Coordinates of C-alpha atoms in Angstrom, one line a residue:
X1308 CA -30.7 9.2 13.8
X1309 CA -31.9 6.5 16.3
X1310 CA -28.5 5.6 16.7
X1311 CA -27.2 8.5 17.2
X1312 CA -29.6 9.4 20.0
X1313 CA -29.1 6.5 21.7
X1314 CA -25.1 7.2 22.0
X1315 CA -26.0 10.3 22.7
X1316 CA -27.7 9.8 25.9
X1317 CA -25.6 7.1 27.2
X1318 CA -25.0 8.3 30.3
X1319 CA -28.7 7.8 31.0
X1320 CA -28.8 4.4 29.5
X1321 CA -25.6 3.3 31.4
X1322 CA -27.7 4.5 34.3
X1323 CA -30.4 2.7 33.8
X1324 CA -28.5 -0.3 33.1
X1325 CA -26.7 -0.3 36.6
X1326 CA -29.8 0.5 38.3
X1327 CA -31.2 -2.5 37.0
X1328 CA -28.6 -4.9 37.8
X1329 CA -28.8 -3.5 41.2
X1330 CA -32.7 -4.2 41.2
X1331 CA -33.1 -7.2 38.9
X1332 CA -29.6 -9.2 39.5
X1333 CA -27.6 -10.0 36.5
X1334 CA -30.1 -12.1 34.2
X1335 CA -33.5 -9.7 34.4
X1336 CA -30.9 -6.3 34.3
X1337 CA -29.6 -7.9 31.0
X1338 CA -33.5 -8.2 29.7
X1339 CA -34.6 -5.2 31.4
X1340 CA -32.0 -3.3 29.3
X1341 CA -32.6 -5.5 26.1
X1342 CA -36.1 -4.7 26.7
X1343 CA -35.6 -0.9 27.0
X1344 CA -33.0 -1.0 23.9
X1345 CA -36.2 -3.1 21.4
X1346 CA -39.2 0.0 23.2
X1347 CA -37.0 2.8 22.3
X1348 CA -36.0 1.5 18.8
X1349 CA -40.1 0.4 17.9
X1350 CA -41.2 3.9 19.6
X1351 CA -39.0 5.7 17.4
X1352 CA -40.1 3.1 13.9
X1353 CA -43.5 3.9 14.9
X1354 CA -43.5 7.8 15.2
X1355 CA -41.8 8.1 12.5
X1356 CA -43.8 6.1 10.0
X1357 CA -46.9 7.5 11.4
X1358 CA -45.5 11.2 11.4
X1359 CA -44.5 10.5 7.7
X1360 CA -47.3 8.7 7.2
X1361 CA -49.7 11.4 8.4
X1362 CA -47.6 14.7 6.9
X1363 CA -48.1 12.8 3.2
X1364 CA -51.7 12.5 3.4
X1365 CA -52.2 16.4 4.8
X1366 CA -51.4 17.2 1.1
X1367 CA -52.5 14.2 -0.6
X1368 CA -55.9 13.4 1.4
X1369 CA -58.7 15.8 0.9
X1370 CA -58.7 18.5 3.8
X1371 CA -62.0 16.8 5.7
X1372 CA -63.7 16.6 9.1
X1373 CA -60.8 14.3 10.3
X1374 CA -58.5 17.2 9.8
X1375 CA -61.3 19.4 11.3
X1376 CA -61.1 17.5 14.7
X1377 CA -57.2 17.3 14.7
X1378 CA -57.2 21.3 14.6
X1379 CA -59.9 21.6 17.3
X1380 CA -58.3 18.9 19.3
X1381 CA -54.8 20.7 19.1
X1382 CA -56.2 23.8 19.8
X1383 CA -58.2 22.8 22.7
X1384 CA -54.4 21.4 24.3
X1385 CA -52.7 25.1 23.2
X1386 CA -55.3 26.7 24.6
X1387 CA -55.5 24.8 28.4
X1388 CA -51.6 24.9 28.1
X1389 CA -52.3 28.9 27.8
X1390 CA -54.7 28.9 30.7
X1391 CA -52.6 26.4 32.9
X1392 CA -49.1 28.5 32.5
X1393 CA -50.9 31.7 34.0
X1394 CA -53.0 29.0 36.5
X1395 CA -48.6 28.4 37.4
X1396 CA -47.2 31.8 37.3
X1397 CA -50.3 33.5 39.3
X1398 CA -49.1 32.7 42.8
X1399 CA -45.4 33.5 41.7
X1400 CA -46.0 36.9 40.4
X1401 CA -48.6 38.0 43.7
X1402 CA -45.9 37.1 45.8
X1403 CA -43.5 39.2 43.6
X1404 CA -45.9 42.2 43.5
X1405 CA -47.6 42.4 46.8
X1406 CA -44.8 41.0 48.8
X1407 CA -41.3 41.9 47.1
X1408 CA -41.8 44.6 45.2
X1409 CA -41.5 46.8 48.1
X1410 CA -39.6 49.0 50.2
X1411 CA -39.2 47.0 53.3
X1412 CA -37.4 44.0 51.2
X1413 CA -34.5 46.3 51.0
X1414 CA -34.6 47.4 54.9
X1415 CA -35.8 44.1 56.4
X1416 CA -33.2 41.5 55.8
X1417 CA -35.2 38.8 57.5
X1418 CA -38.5 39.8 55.7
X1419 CA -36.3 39.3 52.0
X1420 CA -35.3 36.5 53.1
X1421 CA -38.6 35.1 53.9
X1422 CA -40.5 36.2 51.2
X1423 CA -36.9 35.2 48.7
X1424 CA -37.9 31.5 50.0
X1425 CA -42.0 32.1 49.7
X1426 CA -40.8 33.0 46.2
X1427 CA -38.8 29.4 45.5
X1428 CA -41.1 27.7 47.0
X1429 CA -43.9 28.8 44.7
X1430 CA -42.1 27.3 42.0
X1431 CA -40.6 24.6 43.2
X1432 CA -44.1 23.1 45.0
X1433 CA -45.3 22.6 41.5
X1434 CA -42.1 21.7 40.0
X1435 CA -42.1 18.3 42.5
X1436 CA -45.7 18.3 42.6
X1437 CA -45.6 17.5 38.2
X1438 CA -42.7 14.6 38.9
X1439 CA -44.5 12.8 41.7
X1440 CA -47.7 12.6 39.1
X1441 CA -44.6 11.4 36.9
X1442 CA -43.5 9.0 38.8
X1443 CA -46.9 8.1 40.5
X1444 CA -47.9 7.2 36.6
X1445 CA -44.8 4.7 36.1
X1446 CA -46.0 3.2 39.2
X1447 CA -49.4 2.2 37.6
X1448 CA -47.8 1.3 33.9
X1449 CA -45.6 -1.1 35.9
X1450 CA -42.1 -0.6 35.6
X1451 CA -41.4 -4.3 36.0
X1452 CA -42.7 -5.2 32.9
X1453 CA -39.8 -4.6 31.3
X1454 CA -38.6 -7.9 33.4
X1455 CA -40.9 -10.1 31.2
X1456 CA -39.5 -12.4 28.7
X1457 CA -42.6 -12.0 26.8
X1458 CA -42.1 -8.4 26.5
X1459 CA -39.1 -9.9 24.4
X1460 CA -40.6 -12.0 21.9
X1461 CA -43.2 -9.2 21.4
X1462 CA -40.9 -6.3 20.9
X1463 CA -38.8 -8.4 18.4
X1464 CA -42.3 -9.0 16.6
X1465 CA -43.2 -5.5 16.6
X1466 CA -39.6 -4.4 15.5
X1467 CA -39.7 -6.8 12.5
X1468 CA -43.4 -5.5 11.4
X1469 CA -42.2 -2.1 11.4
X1470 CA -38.9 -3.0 9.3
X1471 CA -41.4 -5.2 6.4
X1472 CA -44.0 -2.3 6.7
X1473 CA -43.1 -0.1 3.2
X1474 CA -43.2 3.4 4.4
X1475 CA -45.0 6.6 1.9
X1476 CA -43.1 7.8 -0.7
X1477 CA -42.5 11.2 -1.0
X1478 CA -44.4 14.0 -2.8
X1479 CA -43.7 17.3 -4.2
X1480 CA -46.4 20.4 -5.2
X1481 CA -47.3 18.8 -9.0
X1482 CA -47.8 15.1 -7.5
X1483 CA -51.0 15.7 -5.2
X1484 CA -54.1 13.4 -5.7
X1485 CA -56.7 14.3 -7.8
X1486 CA -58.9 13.1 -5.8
X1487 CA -59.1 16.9 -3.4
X1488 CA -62.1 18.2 -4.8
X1489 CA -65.1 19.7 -2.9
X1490 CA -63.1 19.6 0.8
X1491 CA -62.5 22.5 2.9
X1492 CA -59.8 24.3 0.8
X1493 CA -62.4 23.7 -2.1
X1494 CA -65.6 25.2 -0.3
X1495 CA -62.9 28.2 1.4
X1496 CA -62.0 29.1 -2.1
X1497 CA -65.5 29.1 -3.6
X1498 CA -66.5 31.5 -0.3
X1499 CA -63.7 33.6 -1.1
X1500 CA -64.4 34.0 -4.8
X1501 CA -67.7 34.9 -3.4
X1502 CA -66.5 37.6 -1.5
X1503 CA -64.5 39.0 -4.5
X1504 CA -67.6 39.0 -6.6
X1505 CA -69.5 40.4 -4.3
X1506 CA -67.2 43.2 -2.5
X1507 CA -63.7 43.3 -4.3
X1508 CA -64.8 42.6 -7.7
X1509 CA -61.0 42.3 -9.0
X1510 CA -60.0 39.5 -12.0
X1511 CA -56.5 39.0 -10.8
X1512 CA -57.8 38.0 -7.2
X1513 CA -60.1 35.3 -8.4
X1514 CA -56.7 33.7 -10.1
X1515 CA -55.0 33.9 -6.6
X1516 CA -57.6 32.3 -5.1
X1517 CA -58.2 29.7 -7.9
X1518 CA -53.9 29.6 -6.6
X1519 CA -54.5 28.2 -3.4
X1520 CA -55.9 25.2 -4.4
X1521 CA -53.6 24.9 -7.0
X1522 CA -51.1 25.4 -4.5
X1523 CA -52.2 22.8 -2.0
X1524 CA -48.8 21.7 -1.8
X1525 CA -48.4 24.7 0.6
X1526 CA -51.7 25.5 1.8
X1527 CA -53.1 22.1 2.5
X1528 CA -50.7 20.9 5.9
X1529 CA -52.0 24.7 7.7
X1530 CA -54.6 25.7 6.2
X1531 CA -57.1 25.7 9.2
X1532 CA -54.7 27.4 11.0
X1533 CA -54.5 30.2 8.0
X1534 CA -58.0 30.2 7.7
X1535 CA -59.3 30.2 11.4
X1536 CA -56.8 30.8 13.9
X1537 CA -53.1 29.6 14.4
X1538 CA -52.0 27.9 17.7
X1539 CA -50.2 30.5 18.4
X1540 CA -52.8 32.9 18.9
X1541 CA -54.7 30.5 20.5
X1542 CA -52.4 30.0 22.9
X1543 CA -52.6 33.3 23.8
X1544 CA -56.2 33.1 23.8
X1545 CA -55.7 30.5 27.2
X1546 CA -53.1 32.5 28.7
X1547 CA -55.4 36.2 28.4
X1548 CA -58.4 34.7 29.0
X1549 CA -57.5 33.4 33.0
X1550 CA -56.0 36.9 33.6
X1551 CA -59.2 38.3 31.9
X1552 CA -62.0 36.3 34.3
X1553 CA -59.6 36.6 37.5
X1554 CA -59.0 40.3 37.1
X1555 CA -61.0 42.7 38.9
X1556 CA -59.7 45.6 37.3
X1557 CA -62.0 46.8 34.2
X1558 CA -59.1 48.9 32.4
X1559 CA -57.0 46.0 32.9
X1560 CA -59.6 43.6 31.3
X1561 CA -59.7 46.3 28.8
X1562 CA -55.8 47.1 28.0
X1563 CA -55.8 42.5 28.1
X1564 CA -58.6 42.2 25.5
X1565 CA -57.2 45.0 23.0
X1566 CA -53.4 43.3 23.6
X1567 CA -55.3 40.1 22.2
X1568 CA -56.6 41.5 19.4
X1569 CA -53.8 43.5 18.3
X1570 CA -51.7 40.0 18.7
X1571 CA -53.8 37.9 16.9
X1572 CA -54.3 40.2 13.6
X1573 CA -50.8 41.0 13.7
X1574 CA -49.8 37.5 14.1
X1575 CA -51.9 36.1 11.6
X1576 CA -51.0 38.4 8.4
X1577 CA -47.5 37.3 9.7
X1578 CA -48.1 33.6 9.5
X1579 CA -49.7 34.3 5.8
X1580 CA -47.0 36.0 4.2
X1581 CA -44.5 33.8 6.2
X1582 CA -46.0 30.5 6.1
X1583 CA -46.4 31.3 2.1
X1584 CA -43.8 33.0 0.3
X1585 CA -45.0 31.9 -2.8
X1586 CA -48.4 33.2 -2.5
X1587 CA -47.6 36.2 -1.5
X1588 CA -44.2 37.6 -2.6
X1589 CA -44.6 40.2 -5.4
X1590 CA -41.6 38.0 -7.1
X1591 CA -42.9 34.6 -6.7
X1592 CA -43.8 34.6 -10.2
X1593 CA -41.4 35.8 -12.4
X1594 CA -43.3 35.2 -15.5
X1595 CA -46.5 37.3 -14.3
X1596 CA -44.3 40.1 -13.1
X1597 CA -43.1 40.2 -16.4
X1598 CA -46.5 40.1 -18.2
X1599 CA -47.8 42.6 -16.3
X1600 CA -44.8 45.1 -16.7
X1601 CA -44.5 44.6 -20.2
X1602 CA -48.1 45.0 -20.8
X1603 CA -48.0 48.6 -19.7
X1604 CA -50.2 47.4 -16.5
X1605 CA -47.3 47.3 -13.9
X1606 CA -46.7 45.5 -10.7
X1607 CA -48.7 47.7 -9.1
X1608 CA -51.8 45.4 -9.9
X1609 CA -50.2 42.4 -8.6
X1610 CA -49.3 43.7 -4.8
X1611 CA -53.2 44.8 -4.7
X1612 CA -54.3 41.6 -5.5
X1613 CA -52.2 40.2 -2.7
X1614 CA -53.1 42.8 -0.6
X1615 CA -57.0 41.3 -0.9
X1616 CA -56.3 37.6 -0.7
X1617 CA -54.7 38.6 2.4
X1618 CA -58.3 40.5 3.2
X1619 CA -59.9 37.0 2.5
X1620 CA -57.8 35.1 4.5
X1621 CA -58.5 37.3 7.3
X1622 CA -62.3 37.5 7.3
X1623 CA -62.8 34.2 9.1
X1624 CA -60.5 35.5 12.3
X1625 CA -61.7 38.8 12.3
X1626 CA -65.3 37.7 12.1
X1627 CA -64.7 35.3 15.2
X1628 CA -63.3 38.4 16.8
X1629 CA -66.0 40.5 16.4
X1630 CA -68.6 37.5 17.6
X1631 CA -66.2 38.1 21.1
X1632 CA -66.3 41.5 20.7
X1633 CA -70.2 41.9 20.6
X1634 CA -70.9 39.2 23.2
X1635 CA -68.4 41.6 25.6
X1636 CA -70.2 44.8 24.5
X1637 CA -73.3 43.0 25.9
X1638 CA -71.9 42.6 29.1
X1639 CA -70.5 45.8 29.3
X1640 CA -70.9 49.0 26.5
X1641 CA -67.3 50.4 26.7
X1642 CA -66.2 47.4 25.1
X1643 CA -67.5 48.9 22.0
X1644 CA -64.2 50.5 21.5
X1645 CA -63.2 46.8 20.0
X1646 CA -64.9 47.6 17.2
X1647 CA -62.9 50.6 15.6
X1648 CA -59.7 48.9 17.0
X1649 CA -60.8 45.6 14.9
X1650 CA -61.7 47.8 11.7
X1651 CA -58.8 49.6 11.6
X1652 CA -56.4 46.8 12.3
X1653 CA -58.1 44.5 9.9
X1654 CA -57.4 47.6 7.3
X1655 CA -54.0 47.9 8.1
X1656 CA -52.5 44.5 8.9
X1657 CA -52.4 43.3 5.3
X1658 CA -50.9 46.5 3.9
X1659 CA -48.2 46.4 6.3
X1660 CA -47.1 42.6 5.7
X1661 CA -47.2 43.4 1.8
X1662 CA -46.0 47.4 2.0
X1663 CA -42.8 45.4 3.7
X1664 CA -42.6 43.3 0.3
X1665 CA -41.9 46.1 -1.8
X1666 CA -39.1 47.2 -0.3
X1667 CA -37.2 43.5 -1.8
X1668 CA -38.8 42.4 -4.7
X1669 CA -36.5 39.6 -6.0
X1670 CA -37.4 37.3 -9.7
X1671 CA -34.1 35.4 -9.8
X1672 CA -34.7 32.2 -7.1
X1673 CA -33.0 29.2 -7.6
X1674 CA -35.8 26.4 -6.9
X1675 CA -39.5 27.3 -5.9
X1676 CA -38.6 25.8 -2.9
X1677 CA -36.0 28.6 -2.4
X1678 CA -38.6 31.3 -2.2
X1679 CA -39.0 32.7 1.2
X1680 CA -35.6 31.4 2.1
X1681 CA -33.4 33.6 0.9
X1682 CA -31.5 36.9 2.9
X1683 CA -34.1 39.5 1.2
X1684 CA -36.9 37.3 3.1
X1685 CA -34.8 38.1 6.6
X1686 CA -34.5 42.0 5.7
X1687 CA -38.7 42.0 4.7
X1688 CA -38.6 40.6 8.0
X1689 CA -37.6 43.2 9.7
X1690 CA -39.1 46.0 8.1
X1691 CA -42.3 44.3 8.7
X1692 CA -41.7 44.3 12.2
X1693 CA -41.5 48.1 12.7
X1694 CA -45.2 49.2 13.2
X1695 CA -45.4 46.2 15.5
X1696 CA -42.8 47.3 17.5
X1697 CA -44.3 50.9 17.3
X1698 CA -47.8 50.4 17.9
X1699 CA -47.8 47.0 19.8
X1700 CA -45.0 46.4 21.9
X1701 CA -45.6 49.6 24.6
X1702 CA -48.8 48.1 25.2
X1703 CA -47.3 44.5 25.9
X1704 CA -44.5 46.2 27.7
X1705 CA -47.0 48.3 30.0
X1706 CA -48.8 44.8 30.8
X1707 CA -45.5 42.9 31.6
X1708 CA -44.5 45.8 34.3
X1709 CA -47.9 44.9 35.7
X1710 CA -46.5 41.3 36.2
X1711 CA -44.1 43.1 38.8
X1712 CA -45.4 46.1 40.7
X1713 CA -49.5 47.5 40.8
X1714 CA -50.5 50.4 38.8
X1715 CA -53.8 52.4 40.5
X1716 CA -57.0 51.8 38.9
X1717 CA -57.1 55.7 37.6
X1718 CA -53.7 55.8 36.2
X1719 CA -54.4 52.4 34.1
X1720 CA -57.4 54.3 33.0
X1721 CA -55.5 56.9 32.0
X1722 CA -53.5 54.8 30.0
X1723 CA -56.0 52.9 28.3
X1724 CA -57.6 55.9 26.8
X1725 CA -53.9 57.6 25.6
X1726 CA -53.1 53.9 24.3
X1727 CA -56.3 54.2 22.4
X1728 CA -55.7 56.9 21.1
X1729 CA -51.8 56.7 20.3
X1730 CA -53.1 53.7 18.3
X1731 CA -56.2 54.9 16.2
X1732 CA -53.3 58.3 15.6
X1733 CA -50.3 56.1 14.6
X1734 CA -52.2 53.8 12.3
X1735 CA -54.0 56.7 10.5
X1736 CA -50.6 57.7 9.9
X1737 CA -49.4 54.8 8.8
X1738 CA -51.7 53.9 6.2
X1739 CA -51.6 57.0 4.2
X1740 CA -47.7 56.7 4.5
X1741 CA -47.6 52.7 3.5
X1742 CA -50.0 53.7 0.5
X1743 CA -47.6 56.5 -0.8
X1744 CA -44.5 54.3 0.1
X1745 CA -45.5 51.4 -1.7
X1746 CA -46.7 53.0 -4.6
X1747 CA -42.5 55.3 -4.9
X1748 CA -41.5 51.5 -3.9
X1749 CA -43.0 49.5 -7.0
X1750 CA -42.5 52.2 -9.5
X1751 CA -38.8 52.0 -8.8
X1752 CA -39.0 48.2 -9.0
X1753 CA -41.1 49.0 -12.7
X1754 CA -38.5 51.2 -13.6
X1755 CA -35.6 48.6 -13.4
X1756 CA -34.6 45.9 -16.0
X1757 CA -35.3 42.4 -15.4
X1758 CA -33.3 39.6 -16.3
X1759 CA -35.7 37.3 -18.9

C-alpha cells in the first residue's frame, strides 16, 4: 500500500526531488530526498501499528475513562469544525443575500461585476490566509532538517524498530478479553435493564440488552457515540449553534433549534439500526425467529423488543436534549414547543427505523459478518428514508433558501407555526399507519415457510 502510494504521487516526489537539487546542490538533494523517502515510510509504519494497535484494544480493552476522553476530545474538534465552517461561509452567503441576490445585479453590469469579485474574494482571502499559516508552520518545524545526516541514522533506527516491533493480531466477536466487566457498556446495560424493569417490563428486552455486551464485538469501537451522541450530530450541533447566537431573528432561532432536534433523533435511530444490523434486524437470528414462530408466539414479539432497545438507546440523547430544551424555555417560554416535538419524535423515530425492517426480513445470510450487507439492507434503506424526506427535508430546504435570499420576520413566523403543525399532523399519521403496517407486514413474514 505504501508503495503503491508513493508511485502514485510521483509527480510530487519528482518535484520535490528537483527542487532540492536546485536548493541543496547534488549531495544534500540526494539526502534531502533519502530523508523524505525513510519520514514517509516510518510515518506510515507508525500510523498503522498504532491505528491497529488502538482499533484491537476498543474491543478488547474495557470501555473506560480513556475512551471517555477520546469521545469528548473528538467531539470537541467536530463540534469547532461545525462552528468554524459557518464562522467561513458567513461573510460568503451576506454578500450573496444582501448584495447579489438582487435586481440591480442583472441591470448593473458593473455592480455584478463588483460584487461577482467581493464574492471570490470572500473565499479566496481565507483560502490563502490557511496556506500562509501552512507554510508559516514549515518555517518553524525547519524545513532544512531534512539536510541533516543525523536525520539519517535516526530514521533508519526508527524504520528498523518499527519492522522488529510484532504488530496485534487480529480478533473476531467470540475472542474478546474477559477481562470487560464493570466498564461503561457493563454499567449502560445494567441502567438499561433498569429501565426495563422499571418502565418496559418486557423478558425478551432484558436478553437484548444482556446482547450488547455479549455483542461487544460490535458495540464496543462506537458505543459512546450510540449511547450519547454521534459526531455527526455533533457536528451539527457547531454549525447550528453560531447561526443560533448570531441570529437576530427569533423564528429563525426557532425553525434552527427544531431542524437540530429533528436531525439528531433522526440521525441517531439511523446510526443504531445501521451501525448494528445484527442487533436489530428482525432476521439476525435465525434460530430465535424460528422459536418464536414455531412456538405459536410469532415475530411479532421480537420487532417490539427491538423497537424498545432502540427506546433505551435513545434515552441518553433525548435526555441531553431536553436539559437544552429547558435551559432555552428559561430564557424564553415559546421554546416550550421543544417539548412535544422531542416526545413525539422520540415516540416515532424507533418505530420508523424498525417499521422499515419488516418490509425485508431475510434468515438465509452467508457469514454473520454478512448481515447488514446484503441488497435487502440497501432497499430497508430507502424505505426508511421516506418520513425523513416527508417530514424533514422541507424544513432543511426552507433553511438552505435562507442561505440565499431574506425571508420577512412575519412570513418566517408564519412558517414556523404551519411547519409545526405539518409535523405534529404528519407524524400522528404516521404512527397509527407504521403500527397497522407493521403488524399486515410480519404476519405475512409468519405466514411464510422458512428454510431450517
Amino acid at each position: 500500500m505504501m508503495i503503491w502510494s508513493l508511485f502514485g504521487n510521483i509527480s510530487i516526489l519528482s518535484m520535490f526531488i528537483i527542487t532540492s537539487f536546485n536548493i541543496f546542490g547534488a549531495f544534500f538533494g540526494v539526502l534531502v530526498s533519502f530523508n523524505l523517502i525513510l519520514l514517509l515510510t516510518a510515518i506510515f509504519m507508525a500510523v498503522n501499528k498504532v491505528t491497529t494497535l488502538y482499533f484491537v484494544n476498543k474491543i478488547n480493552k474495557p470501555i473506560g475513562i480513556v475512551r471517555l476522553m477520546f469521545y469528548i476530545t473528538f467531539s470537541i474538534v467536530y463540534f469547532t469544525i461545525g462552528y468554524k465552517l459557518v464562522d467561513i461561509l458567513k461573510h460568503p452567503f451576506y454578500i450573496i443575500r444582501s448584495q447579489i441576490a438582487t435586481t440591480k445585479t442583472f441591470i448593473d453590469d458593473v455592480y455584478a461585476k463588483k460584487v461577482t469579485m467581493d464574492l471570490l474574494d470572500s473565499f479566496i482571502n481565507p483560502l490563502f490566509g490557511a496556506i500562509n499559516k501552512f507554510f508559516s508552520l514549515i518555517d518553524q518545524l525547519g524545513i532544512f532538517s531534512l539536510s541533516s545526516l543525523y536525520l539519517t541514522f535516526l530514521l533508519l533506527a526508527v524504520n528498523l524498530c518499527a519492522l522488529i516491533v510484532k504488530g496485534t493480531t487480529s480478533v473476531n466477536r467470540l475472542s474478546f478479553s474477559i477481562e470487560t466487566k464493570y466498564d461503561f457498556l457493563h454499567y449502560a446495560s445494567l441502567f438499561y435493564e433498569y429501565i426495563n424493569r422499571k418502565f418496559f417490563k418486557n423478558e425478551l428486552l432484558s436478553f437484548e440488552i444482556k446482547l450488547l455486551e455479549r455483542e461487544r464485538f460490535l458495540v464496543s469501537p462506537n458505543f459512546f457515540q450510540l449511547t450519547i451522541f454521534t459526531y455527526e450530530s455533533i457536528f451539527f450541533m457547531g454549525l447550528f449553534f453560531n447561526i443560533f447566537i448570531t441570529s437576530t431573528s427569533g423564528n429563525l432561532s426557532y425553525l434552527l433549534f427544531t431542524a437540530l432536534l429533528l436531525l439528531i433523533l433522526f440521525n441517531h435511530c439511523f446510526e443504531l439500526r445501521t451501525e448494528n444490523p445484527q442487533l436489530f434486524l428482525l432476521g439476525a437470528n435465525k434460530e430465535k425467529v424460528l422459536l418464536f414462530r414455531y412456538s405459536g408466539i410469532g415475530t411479532y414479539a421480537i420487532y417490539k423488543s427491538k423497537i424498545l432497545l432502540m427506546y433505551c438507546l435513545l434515552i441518553i440523547p433525548a435526555f441531553l436534549l431536553l436539559l437544552i430544551n429547558i435551559i432555552l424555555i428559561s430564557y424564553n417560554v415559546v421554546y416550550i414547543f421543544g417539548l412535544f416535538l422531542l416526545a413525539i419524535t422520540f415516540v416515532m423515530v424507533p418505530i420508523v427505523q424498525m417499521w422499515a425492517s419488516s418490509f425485508l426480513i431475510k434468515t438465509d445470510y452467508a457469514s454473520y459478518v454478512d448481515i447488514g450487507n446484503t441488497e435487502e439492507e440497501e432497499i430497508i434503506e430507502k424505505i426508511q428514508a421516506i418520513p425523513r424526506r416527508i417530514l424533514v427535508l422541507p424544513l432543511l430546504y426552507l433553511l438552505y433558501g435562507m442561505l440565499f435570499i431574506r425571508i420577512p420576520e412575519d412570513i418566517l413566523g408564519f412558517l414556523f407555526y404551519f411547519y409545526l403543525a405539518f409535523y405534529l399532523l404528519g407524524t400522528t399519521s404516521y404512527l397509527l399507519f407504521f403500527a397497522k403496517h407493521a403488524k399486515e407486514n410480519i404476519k405475512k413474514f409468519d405466514s411464510k415457510n422458512i428454510r431450517m
